[in-house]
Amino acid sequence: MQTTDTVLMIEPAAFGFNAETAQNNYFQINSENAETQTKALQEFNNFEEKLRSKGINVITVKDTLETHTPDSIFPNNWISMHSDGTIVLYPMCAVNRRWERRNDVLEMLQKDFKVKEIVDLSASENEGKFLEGTGSMIFDHDNKLAYGSVSLRLDEKLFREFCEKFGFEPVVFHSYQTANNERLPIYHTNVMMCVADRFVVICLDCIDDETERKNVVNAIVNSGKEIVDISENQMQQFAGNMLQVQNSEGKKFLVMSQSAYQSLNQEQISNIEKYSEIIYSDLETIETNGGGSARCMLAEVFLEKK
């Protein structure tokens, strides 16, 4: 199944601008002040409540102050949970993001869900090679495709090895955004692309190489999904950072931020609403300082409940 009715969220305890990640995340703007954590927590709580109100199961874990993890609100980068009972832990680029991997979270999951195996890929950090979970890889579960835009946070060799191990066909490409008056690699695939059950939201303008762009389009079309193309300006408003989920009754929703929703035109909204109801929430503080949005805050739980 492409969508799950259960997501893991990490409630922030000391959210703020992360100077380590800002070196290659050009979405981040340092507007941190004394109110940043308070505002981020309010945005988190409002977002969580909107999901719950639609019947989506949210597992909320509070962040810890034992280590300084300003990006812990984005758990989808360090963990993924699969329907075959596998949990995967990923190698993270920023040192202070490696501390987000928590044994207590794994123990909680093992207590409540059927976990067959935990695969820990984090040793690649010692070689300076990274693969940041479903931030760097976008899965088409039904068609066993994995889309990956090569960057410092997606090592192509690691990506291909992951796909071989877990039975995905890799769709490899490079994507860029205009920042600092030049074309620079997009740090995570999930800010420019979202794969849903019957459609794909993607910024094709970010794929500068024509052959690579054609290959991505062909992969999407051959998988039977409709393309909802967004502009680079819309991507900058996090219109690519979306996630399709479902509630316990199987109703589908596309989750995004308020800034992403407001950037879309009516035709794009109508194309999405053919397939999914839209849920959006104000995440301005989180987006500005963290450089991530709604999708980054949700780690999908495909594990079977005990």
mmCIF file with all atom_site columns, C-alpha atoms in Angstrom, residues 82-254:
data_model
loop_
_atom_site.group_PDB
_atom_site.id
_atom_site.type_symbol
_atom_site.label_atom_id
_atom_site.label_alt_id
_atom_site.label_comp_id
_atom_site.label_asym_id
_atom_site.label_entity_id
_atom_site.label_seq_id
_atom_site.pdbx_PDB_ins_code
_atom_site.Cartn_x
_atom_site.Cartn_y
_atom_site.Cartn_z
_atom_site.occupancy
_atom_site.B_iso_or_equiv
_atom_site.pdbx_formal_charge
_atom_site.auth_seq_id
_atom_site.auth_comp_id
_atom_site.auth_asym_id
_atom_site.auth_atom_id
_atom_site.pdbx_PDB_model_num
ATOM 1   C CA . HIS A 1 82  ? 8.036   -1.001 6.570   1.00 0.00 ? 82  HIS A CA 1
ATOM 2   C CA . SER A 1 83  ? 5.089   -3.371 6.145   1.00 0.00 ? 83  SER A CA 1
ATOM 3   C CA . ASP A 1 84  ? 7.336   -6.474 6.200   1.00 0.00 ? 84  ASP A CA 1
ATOM 4   C CA . GLY A 1 85  ? 8.295   -5.677 9.794   1.00 0.00 ? 85  GLY A CA 1
ATOM 5   C CA . THR A 1 86  ? 11.603  -3.978 8.999   1.00 0.00 ? 86  THR A CA 1
ATOM 6   C CA . ILE A 1 87  ? 12.792  -0.747 10.616  1.00 0.00 ? 87  ILE A CA 1
ATOM 7   C CA . VAL A 1 88  ? 15.661  1.049  8.874   1.00 0.00 ? 88  VAL A CA 1
ATOM 8   C CA . LEU A 1 89  ? 17.989  3.554  10.550  1.00 0.00 ? 89  LEU A CA 1
ATOM 9   C CA . TYR A 1 90  ? 19.830  5.958  8.257   1.00 0.00 ? 90  TYR A CA 1
ATOM 10  C CA . PRO A 1 91  ? 23.222  7.720  8.052   1.00 0.00 ? 91  PRO A CA 1
ATOM 11  C CA . MET A 1 92  ? 22.799  11.455 8.692   1.00 0.00 ? 92  MET A CA 1
ATOM 12  C CA . CYS A 1 93  ? 24.984  14.222 7.303   1.00 0.00 ? 93  CYS A CA 1
ATOM 13  C CA . ALA A 1 94  ? 24.918  16.692 10.230  1.00 0.00 ? 94  ALA A CA 1
ATOM 14  C CA . VAL A 1 95  ? 26.590  15.392 13.389  1.00 0.00 ? 95  VAL A CA 1
ATOM 15  C CA . ASN A 1 96  ? 23.948  16.879 15.665  1.00 0.00 ? 96  ASN A CA 1
ATOM 16  C CA . ARG A 1 97  ? 21.213  15.095 13.706  1.00 0.00 ? 97  ARG A CA 1
ATOM 17  C CA . ARG A 1 98  ? 22.770  11.675 14.412  1.00 0.00 ? 98  ARG A CA 1
ATOM 18  C CA . TRP A 1 99  ? 21.737  12.110 18.039  1.00 0.00 ? 99  TRP A CA 1
ATOM 19  C CA . GLU A 1 100 ? 18.080  11.999 16.940  1.00 0.00 ? 100 GLU A CA 1
ATOM 20  C CA . ARG A 1 101 ? 18.263  8.200  16.614  1.00 0.00 ? 101 ARG A CA 1
ATOM 21  C CA . ARG A 1 102 ? 16.737  7.019  19.895  1.00 0.00 ? 102 ARG A CA 1
ATOM 22  C CA . ASN A 1 103 ? 16.656  3.531  21.360  1.00 0.00 ? 103 ASN A CA 1
ATOM 23  C CA . ASP A 1 104 ? 13.595  4.364  23.471  1.00 0.00 ? 104 ASP A CA 1
ATOM 24  C CA . VAL A 1 105 ? 11.631  5.080  20.292  1.00 0.00 ? 105 VAL A CA 1
ATOM 25  C CA . LEU A 1 106 ? 12.713  1.717  18.865  1.00 0.00 ? 106 LEU A CA 1
ATOM 26  C CA . GLU A 1 107 ? 11.734  -0.035 22.094  1.00 0.00 ? 107 GLU A CA 1
ATOM 27  C CA . MET A 1 108 ? 8.304   1.622  22.030  1.00 0.00 ? 108 MET A CA 1
ATOM 28  C CA . LEU A 1 109 ? 7.759   0.511  18.434  1.00 0.00 ? 109 LEU A CA 1
ATOM 29  C CA . GLN A 1 110 ? 8.838   -3.050 19.233  1.00 0.00 ? 110 GLN A CA 1
ATOM 30  C CA . LYS A 1 111 ? 6.384   -3.113 22.121  1.00 0.00 ? 111 LYS A CA 1
ATOM 31  C CA . ASP A 1 112 ? 3.380   -1.984 20.061  1.00 0.00 ? 112 ASP A CA 1
ATOM 32  C CA . PHE A 1 113 ? 4.155   -3.338 16.575  1.00 0.00 ? 113 PHE A CA 1
ATOM 33  C CA . LYS A 1 114 ? 5.449   -6.536 14.980  1.00 0.00 ? 114 LYS A CA 1
ATOM 34  C CA . VAL A 1 115 ? 9.107   -5.742 14.284  1.00 0.00 ? 115 VAL A CA 1
ATOM 35  C CA . LYS A 1 116 ? 11.026  -8.464 12.457  1.00 0.00 ? 116 LYS A CA 1
ATOM 36  C CA . GLU A 1 117 ? 14.359  -6.734 11.951  1.00 0.00 ? 117 GLU A CA 1
ATOM 37  C CA . ILE A 1 118 ? 16.155  -3.447 12.554  1.00 0.00 ? 118 ILE A CA 1
ATOM 38  C CA . VAL A 1 119 ? 18.585  -2.594 9.745   1.00 0.00 ? 119 VAL A CA 1
ATOM 39  C CA . ASP A 1 120 ? 21.120  0.028  10.836  1.00 0.00 ? 120 ASP A CA 1
ATOM 40  C CA . LEU A 1 121 ? 22.854  1.772  7.937   1.00 0.00 ? 121 LEU A CA 1
ATOM 41  C CA . SER A 1 122 ? 24.372  4.528  10.082  1.00 0.00 ? 122 SER A CA 1
ATOM 42  C CA . ALA A 1 123 ? 27.942  3.126  9.908   1.00 0.00 ? 123 ALA A CA 1
ATOM 43  C CA . SER A 1 124 ? 28.259  4.825  6.502   1.00 0.00 ? 124 SER A CA 1
ATOM 44  C CA . GLU A 1 125 ? 28.612  8.102  8.415   1.00 0.00 ? 125 GLU A CA 1
ATOM 45  C CA . ASN A 1 126 ? 32.190  7.010  9.179   1.00 0.00 ? 126 ASN A CA 1
ATOM 46  C CA . GLU A 1 127 ? 32.882  7.054  5.434   1.00 0.00 ? 127 GLU A CA 1
ATOM 47  C CA . GLY A 1 128 ? 31.201  10.417 4.891   1.00 0.00 ? 128 GLY A CA 1
ATOM 48  C CA . LYS A 1 129 ? 28.353  8.814  2.942   1.00 0.00 ? 129 LYS A CA 1
ATOM 49  C CA . PHE A 1 130 ? 24.745  9.630  3.729   1.00 0.00 ? 130 PHE A CA 1
ATOM 50  C CA . LEU A 1 131 ? 21.226  8.507  2.880   1.00 0.00 ? 131 LEU A CA 1
ATOM 51  C CA . GLU A 1 132 ? 18.679  10.499 4.833   1.00 0.00 ? 132 GLU A CA 1
ATOM 52  C CA . GLY A 1 133 ? 15.639  8.258  4.809   1.00 0.00 ? 133 GLY A CA 1
ATOM 53  C CA . THR A 1 134 ? 12.404  9.360  3.178   1.00 0.00 ? 134 THR A CA 1
ATOM 54  C CA . GLY A 1 135 ? 13.796  12.855 2.936   1.00 0.00 ? 135 GLY A CA 1
ATOM 55  C CA . SER A 1 136 ? 16.297  11.709 0.319   1.00 0.00 ? 136 SER A CA 1
ATOM 56  C CA . MET A 1 137 ? 14.267  8.807  -1.132  1.00 0.00 ? 137 MET A CA 1
ATOM 57  C CA . ILE A 1 138 ? 10.652  8.927  -2.335  1.00 0.00 ? 138 ILE A CA 1
ATOM 58  C CA . PHE A 1 139 ? 8.998   5.503  -2.447  1.00 0.00 ? 139 PHE A CA 1
ATOM 59  C CA . ASP A 1 140 ? 6.331   4.314  -4.832  1.00 0.00 ? 140 ASP A CA 1
ATOM 60  C CA . HIS A 1 141 ? 5.475   1.271  -2.730  1.00 0.00 ? 141 HIS A CA 1
ATOM 61  C CA . ASP A 1 142 ? 2.880   -0.182 -5.104  1.00 0.00 ? 142 ASP A CA 1
ATOM 62  C CA . ASN A 1 143 ? 5.213   -0.131 -8.111  1.00 0.00 ? 143 ASN A CA 1
ATOM 63  C CA . LYS A 1 144 ? 8.403   -0.773 -6.100  1.00 0.00 ? 144 LYS A CA 1
ATOM 64  C CA . LEU A 1 145 ? 10.081  2.373  -7.427  1.00 0.00 ? 145 LEU A CA 1
ATOM 65  C CA . ALA A 1 146 ? 12.371  4.653  -5.424  1.00 0.00 ? 146 ALA A CA 1
ATOM 66  C CA . TYR A 1 147 ? 13.082  8.180  -6.660  1.00 0.00 ? 147 TYR A CA 1
ATOM 67  C CA . GLY A 1 148 ? 16.333  9.753  -5.497  1.00 0.00 ? 148 GLY A CA 1
ATOM 68  C CA . SER A 1 149 ? 17.921  13.103 -6.280  1.00 0.00 ? 149 SER A CA 1
ATOM 69  C CA . VAL A 1 150 ? 21.682  12.893 -5.780  1.00 0.00 ? 150 VAL A CA 1
ATOM 70  C CA . SER A 1 151 ? 23.074  15.342 -3.219  1.00 0.00 ? 151 SER A CA 1
ATOM 71  C CA . LEU A 1 152 ? 25.399  15.402 -0.233  1.00 0.00 ? 152 LEU A CA 1
ATOM 72  C CA . ARG A 1 153 ? 22.552  13.745 1.680   1.00 0.00 ? 153 ARG A CA 1
ATOM 73  C CA . LEU A 1 154 ? 21.885  11.035 -0.910  1.00 0.00 ? 154 LEU A CA 1
ATOM 74  C CA . ASP A 1 155 ? 24.934  9.049  -1.890  1.00 0.00 ? 155 ASP A CA 1
ATOM 75  C CA . GLU A 1 156 ? 24.116  7.351  -5.189  1.00 0.00 ? 156 GLU A CA 1
ATOM 76  C CA . LYS A 1 157 ? 25.981  4.125  -4.348  1.00 0.00 ? 157 LYS A CA 1
ATOM 77  C CA . LEU A 1 158 ? 24.212  3.822  -0.976  1.00 0.00 ? 158 LEU A CA 1
ATOM 78  C CA . PHE A 1 159 ? 20.884  4.542  -2.663  1.00 0.00 ? 159 PHE A CA 1
ATOM 79  C CA . ARG A 1 160 ? 21.389  1.828  -5.281  1.00 0.00 ? 160 ARG A CA 1
ATOM 80  C CA . GLU A 1 161 ? 22.502  -0.635 -2.596  1.00 0.00 ? 161 GLU A CA 1
ATOM 81  C CA . PHE A 1 162 ? 19.395  0.176  -0.538  1.00 0.00 ? 162 PHE A CA 1
ATOM 82  C CA . CYS A 1 163 ? 17.147  -0.378 -3.555  1.00 0.00 ? 163 CYS A CA 1
ATOM 83  C CA . GLU A 1 164 ? 18.780  -3.718 -4.334  1.00 0.00 ? 164 GLU A CA 1
ATOM 84  C CA . LYS A 1 165 ? 18.429  -4.900 -0.723  1.00 0.00 ? 165 LYS A CA 1
ATOM 85  C CA . PHE A 1 166 ? 14.788  -3.854 -0.359  1.00 0.00 ? 166 PHE A CA 1
ATOM 86  C CA . GLY A 1 167 ? 13.552  -4.672 -3.855  1.00 0.00 ? 167 GLY A CA 1
ATOM 87  C CA . PHE A 1 168 ? 13.045  -1.192 -5.301  1.00 0.00 ? 168 PHE A CA 1
ATOM 88  C CA . GLU A 1 169 ? 13.941  -0.046 -8.796  1.00 0.00 ? 169 GLU A CA 1
ATOM 89  C CA . PRO A 1 170 ? 16.004  3.153  -8.435  1.00 0.00 ? 170 PRO A CA 1
ATOM 90  C CA . VAL A 1 171 ? 15.113  6.261  -10.444 1.00 0.00 ? 171 VAL A CA 1
ATOM 91  C CA . VAL A 1 172 ? 18.234  8.406  -10.071 1.00 0.00 ? 172 VAL A CA 1
ATOM 92  C CA . PHE A 1 173 ? 18.451  12.054 -11.094 1.00 0.00 ? 173 PHE A CA 1
ATOM 93  C CA . HIS A 1 174 ? 19.878  15.442 -10.056 1.00 0.00 ? 174 HIS A CA 1
ATOM 94  C CA . SER A 1 175 ? 17.750  18.416 -9.046  1.00 0.00 ? 175 SER A CA 1
ATOM 95  C CA . TYR A 1 176 ? 18.720  22.028 -8.471  1.00 0.00 ? 176 TYR A CA 1
ATOM 96  C CA . GLN A 1 177 ? 17.340  25.262 -7.102  1.00 0.00 ? 177 GLN A CA 1
ATOM 97  C CA . THR A 1 178 ? 18.472  28.816 -7.678  1.00 0.00 ? 178 THR A CA 1
ATOM 98  C CA . ALA A 1 179 ? 20.096  30.079 -4.483  1.00 0.00 ? 179 ALA A CA 1
ATOM 99  C CA . ASN A 1 180 ? 22.831  32.663 -3.939  1.00 0.00 ? 180 ASN A CA 1
ATOM 100 C CA . ASN A 1 181 ? 22.489  33.506 -7.660  1.00 0.00 ? 181 ASN A CA 1
ATOM 101 C CA . GLU A 1 182 ? 23.559  30.024 -8.801  1.00 0.00 ? 182 GLU A CA 1
ATOM 102 C CA . ARG A 1 183 ? 22.098  26.569 -9.415  1.00 0.00 ? 183 ARG A CA 1
ATOM 103 C CA . LEU A 1 184 ? 22.748  24.461 -6.331  1.00 0.00 ? 184 LEU A CA 1
ATOM 104 C CA . PRO A 1 185 ? 21.741  20.872 -5.512  1.00 0.00 ? 185 PRO A CA 1
ATOM 105 C CA . ILE A 1 186 ? 18.445  20.395 -3.696  1.00 0.00 ? 186 ILE A CA 1
ATOM 106 C CA . TYR A 1 187 ? 19.276  18.854 -0.344  1.00 0.00 ? 187 TYR A CA 1
ATOM 107 C CA . HIS A 1 188 ? 16.339  16.414 -0.110  1.00 0.00 ? 188 HIS A CA 1
ATOM 108 C CA . THR A 1 189 ? 14.235  14.858 -2.856  1.00 0.00 ? 189 THR A CA 1
ATOM 109 C CA . ASN A 1 190 ? 11.083  15.289 -0.759  1.00 0.00 ? 190 ASN A CA 1
ATOM 110 C CA . VAL A 1 191 ? 11.098  19.076 -1.069  1.00 0.00 ? 191 VAL A CA 1
ATOM 111 C CA . MET A 1 192 ? 10.630  18.849 -4.844  1.00 0.00 ? 192 MET A CA 1
ATOM 112 C CA . MET A 1 193 ? 8.576   15.646 -5.174  1.00 0.00 ? 193 MET A CA 1
ATOM 113 C CA . CYS A 1 194 ? 5.685   13.788 -3.542  1.00 0.00 ? 194 CYS A CA 1
ATOM 114 C CA . VAL A 1 195 ? 4.412   10.379 -4.701  1.00 0.00 ? 195 VAL A CA 1
ATOM 115 C CA . ALA A 1 196 ? 0.785   9.583  -3.865  1.00 0.00 ? 196 ALA A CA 1
ATOM 116 C CA . ASP A 1 197 ? -1.318  6.561  -4.825  1.00 0.00 ? 197 ASP A CA 1
ATOM 117 C CA . ARG A 1 198 ? -2.625  7.936  -8.130  1.00 0.00 ? 198 ARG A CA 1
ATOM 118 C CA . PHE A 1 199 ? -0.657  11.132 -8.729  1.00 0.00 ? 199 PHE A CA 1
ATOM 119 C CA . VAL A 1 200 ? 2.766   12.724 -8.268  1.00 0.00 ? 200 VAL A CA 1
ATOM 120 C CA . VAL A 1 201 ? 3.434   16.341 -7.306  1.00 0.00 ? 201 VAL A CA 1
ATOM 121 C CA . ILE A 1 202 ? 6.821   17.322 -8.723  1.00 0.00 ? 202 ILE A CA 1
ATOM 122 C CA . CYS A 1 203 ? 8.871   20.340 -9.782  1.00 0.00 ? 203 CYS A CA 1
ATOM 123 C CA . LEU A 1 204 ? 10.178  19.183 -13.153 1.00 0.00 ? 204 LEU A CA 1
ATOM 124 C CA . ASP A 1 205 ? 11.904  22.542 -13.698 1.00 0.00 ? 205 ASP A CA 1
ATOM 125 C CA . CYS A 1 206 ? 14.382  21.540 -10.982 1.00 0.00 ? 206 CYS A CA 1
ATOM 126 C CA . ILE A 1 207 ? 15.694  18.661 -13.100 1.00 0.00 ? 207 ILE A CA 1
ATOM 127 C CA . ASP A 1 208 ? 18.026  20.564 -15.405 1.00 0.00 ? 208 ASP A CA 1
ATOM 128 C CA . ASP A 1 209 ? 19.225  17.591 -17.452 1.00 0.00 ? 209 ASP A CA 1
ATOM 129 C CA . GLU A 1 210 ? 16.697  16.852 -20.201 1.00 0.00 ? 210 GLU A CA 1
ATOM 130 C CA . THR A 1 211 ? 17.443  13.123 -20.342 1.00 0.00 ? 211 THR A CA 1
ATOM 131 C CA . GLU A 1 212 ? 17.053  12.740 -16.589 1.00 0.00 ? 212 GLU A CA 1
ATOM 132 C CA . ARG A 1 213 ? 13.808  14.745 -16.687 1.00 0.00 ? 213 ARG A CA 1
ATOM 133 C CA . LYS A 1 214 ? 12.420  12.479 -19.435 1.00 0.00 ? 214 LYS A CA 1
ATOM 134 C CA . ASN A 1 215 ? 13.409  9.382  -17.461 1.00 0.00 ? 215 ASN A CA 1
ATOM 135 C CA . VAL A 1 216 ? 11.577  10.649 -14.363 1.00 0.00 ? 216 VAL A CA 1
ATOM 136 C CA . VAL A 1 217 ? 8.482   11.592 -16.377 1.00 0.00 ? 217 VAL A CA 1
ATOM 137 C CA . ASN A 1 218 ? 8.480   8.183  -18.088 1.00 0.00 ? 218 ASN A CA 1
ATOM 138 C CA . ALA A 1 219 ? 8.772   6.388  -14.746 1.00 0.00 ? 219 ALA A CA 1
ATOM 139 C CA . ILE A 1 220 ? 5.799   8.326  -13.374 1.00 0.00 ? 220 ILE A CA 1
ATOM 140 C CA . VAL A 1 221 ? 3.659   7.902  -16.493 1.00 0.00 ? 221 VAL A CA 1
ATOM 141 C CA . ASN A 1 222 ? 4.463   4.194  -16.775 1.00 0.00 ? 222 ASN A CA 1
ATOM 142 C CA . SER A 1 223 ? 3.428   3.754  -13.140 1.00 0.00 ? 223 SER A CA 1
ATOM 143 C CA . GLY A 1 224 ? -0.032  5.019  -14.096 1.00 0.00 ? 224 GLY A CA 1
ATOM 144 C CA . LYS A 1 225 ? 0.047   8.203  -12.041 1.00 0.00 ? 225 LYS A CA 1
ATOM 145 C CA . GLU A 1 226 ? -1.000  11.722 -13.054 1.00 0.00 ? 226 GLU A CA 1
ATOM 146 C CA . ILE A 1 227 ? 1.680   14.433 -12.880 1.00 0.00 ? 227 ILE A CA 1
ATOM 147 C CA . VAL A 1 228 ? 0.849   17.627 -10.982 1.00 0.00 ? 228 VAL A CA 1
ATOM 148 C CA . ASP A 1 229 ? 3.720   19.888 -12.038 1.00 0.00 ? 229 ASP A CA 1
ATOM 149 C CA . ILE A 1 230 ? 4.700   22.749 -9.731  1.00 0.00 ? 230 ILE A CA 1
ATOM 150 C CA . SER A 1 231 ? 6.998   25.705 -10.413 1.00 0.00 ? 231 SER A CA 1
ATOM 151 C CA . GLU A 1 232 ? 10.298  26.337 -8.700  1.00 0.00 ? 232 GLU A CA 1
ATOM 152 C CA . ASN A 1 233 ? 8.721   29.291 -6.903  1.00 0.00 ? 233 ASN A CA 1
ATOM 153 C CA . GLN A 1 234 ? 5.977   27.007 -5.572  1.00 0.00 ? 234 GLN A CA 1
ATOM 154 C CA . MET A 1 235 ? 8.619   24.499 -4.501  1.00 0.00 ? 235 MET A CA 1
ATOM 155 C CA . GLN A 1 236 ? 10.315  27.276 -2.531  1.00 0.00 ? 236 GLN A CA 1
ATOM 156 C CA . GLN A 1 237 ? 7.016   27.551 -0.617  1.00 0.00 ? 237 GLN A CA 1
ATOM 157 C CA . PHE A 1 238 ? 7.290   23.812 0.180   1.00 0.00 ? 238 PHE A CA 1
ATOM 158 C CA . ALA A 1 239 ? 4.643   22.761 -2.349  1.00 0.00 ? 239 ALA A CA 1
ATOM 159 C CA . GLY A 1 240 ? 6.689   19.619 -3.062  1.00 0.00 ? 240 GLY A CA 1
ATOM 160 C CA . ASN A 1 241 ? 6.936   18.682 0.613   1.00 0.00 ? 241 ASN A CA 1
ATOM 161 C CA . MET A 1 242 ? 3.636   16.850 0.918   1.00 0.00 ? 242 MET A CA 1
ATOM 162 C CA . LEU A 1 243 ? 2.574   13.393 2.118   1.00 0.00 ? 243 LEU A CA 1
ATOM 163 C CA . GLN A 1 244 ? -0.498  11.335 1.322   1.00 0.00 ? 244 GLN A CA 1
ATOM 164 C CA . VAL A 1 245 ? -1.966  9.494  4.310   1.00 0.00 ? 245 VAL A CA 1
ATOM 165 C CA . GLN A 1 246 ? -5.277  7.822  5.042   1.00 0.00 ? 246 GLN A CA 1
ATOM 166 C CA . ASN A 1 247 ? -7.529  7.552  8.060   1.00 0.00 ? 247 ASN A CA 1
ATOM 167 C CA . SER A 1 248 ? -8.720  4.365  9.729   1.00 0.00 ? 248 SER A CA 1
ATOM 168 C CA . GLU A 1 249 ? -11.634 4.190  7.267   1.00 0.00 ? 249 GLU A CA 1
ATOM 169 C CA . GLY A 1 250 ? -9.317  4.364  4.254   1.00 0.00 ? 250 GLY A CA 1
ATOM 170 C CA . LYS A 1 251 ? -10.126 7.952  3.226   1.00 0.00 ? 251 LYS A CA 1
ATOM 171 C CA . LYS A 1 252 ? -7.122  9.608  1.556   1.00 0.00 ? 252 LYS A CA 1
ATOM 172 C CA . PHE A 1 253 ? -5.646  12.985 2.510   1.00 0.00 ? 253 PHE A CA 1
ATOM 173 C CA . LEU A 1 254 ? -2.763  15.023 1.111   1.00 0.00 ? 254 LEU A CA 1
#
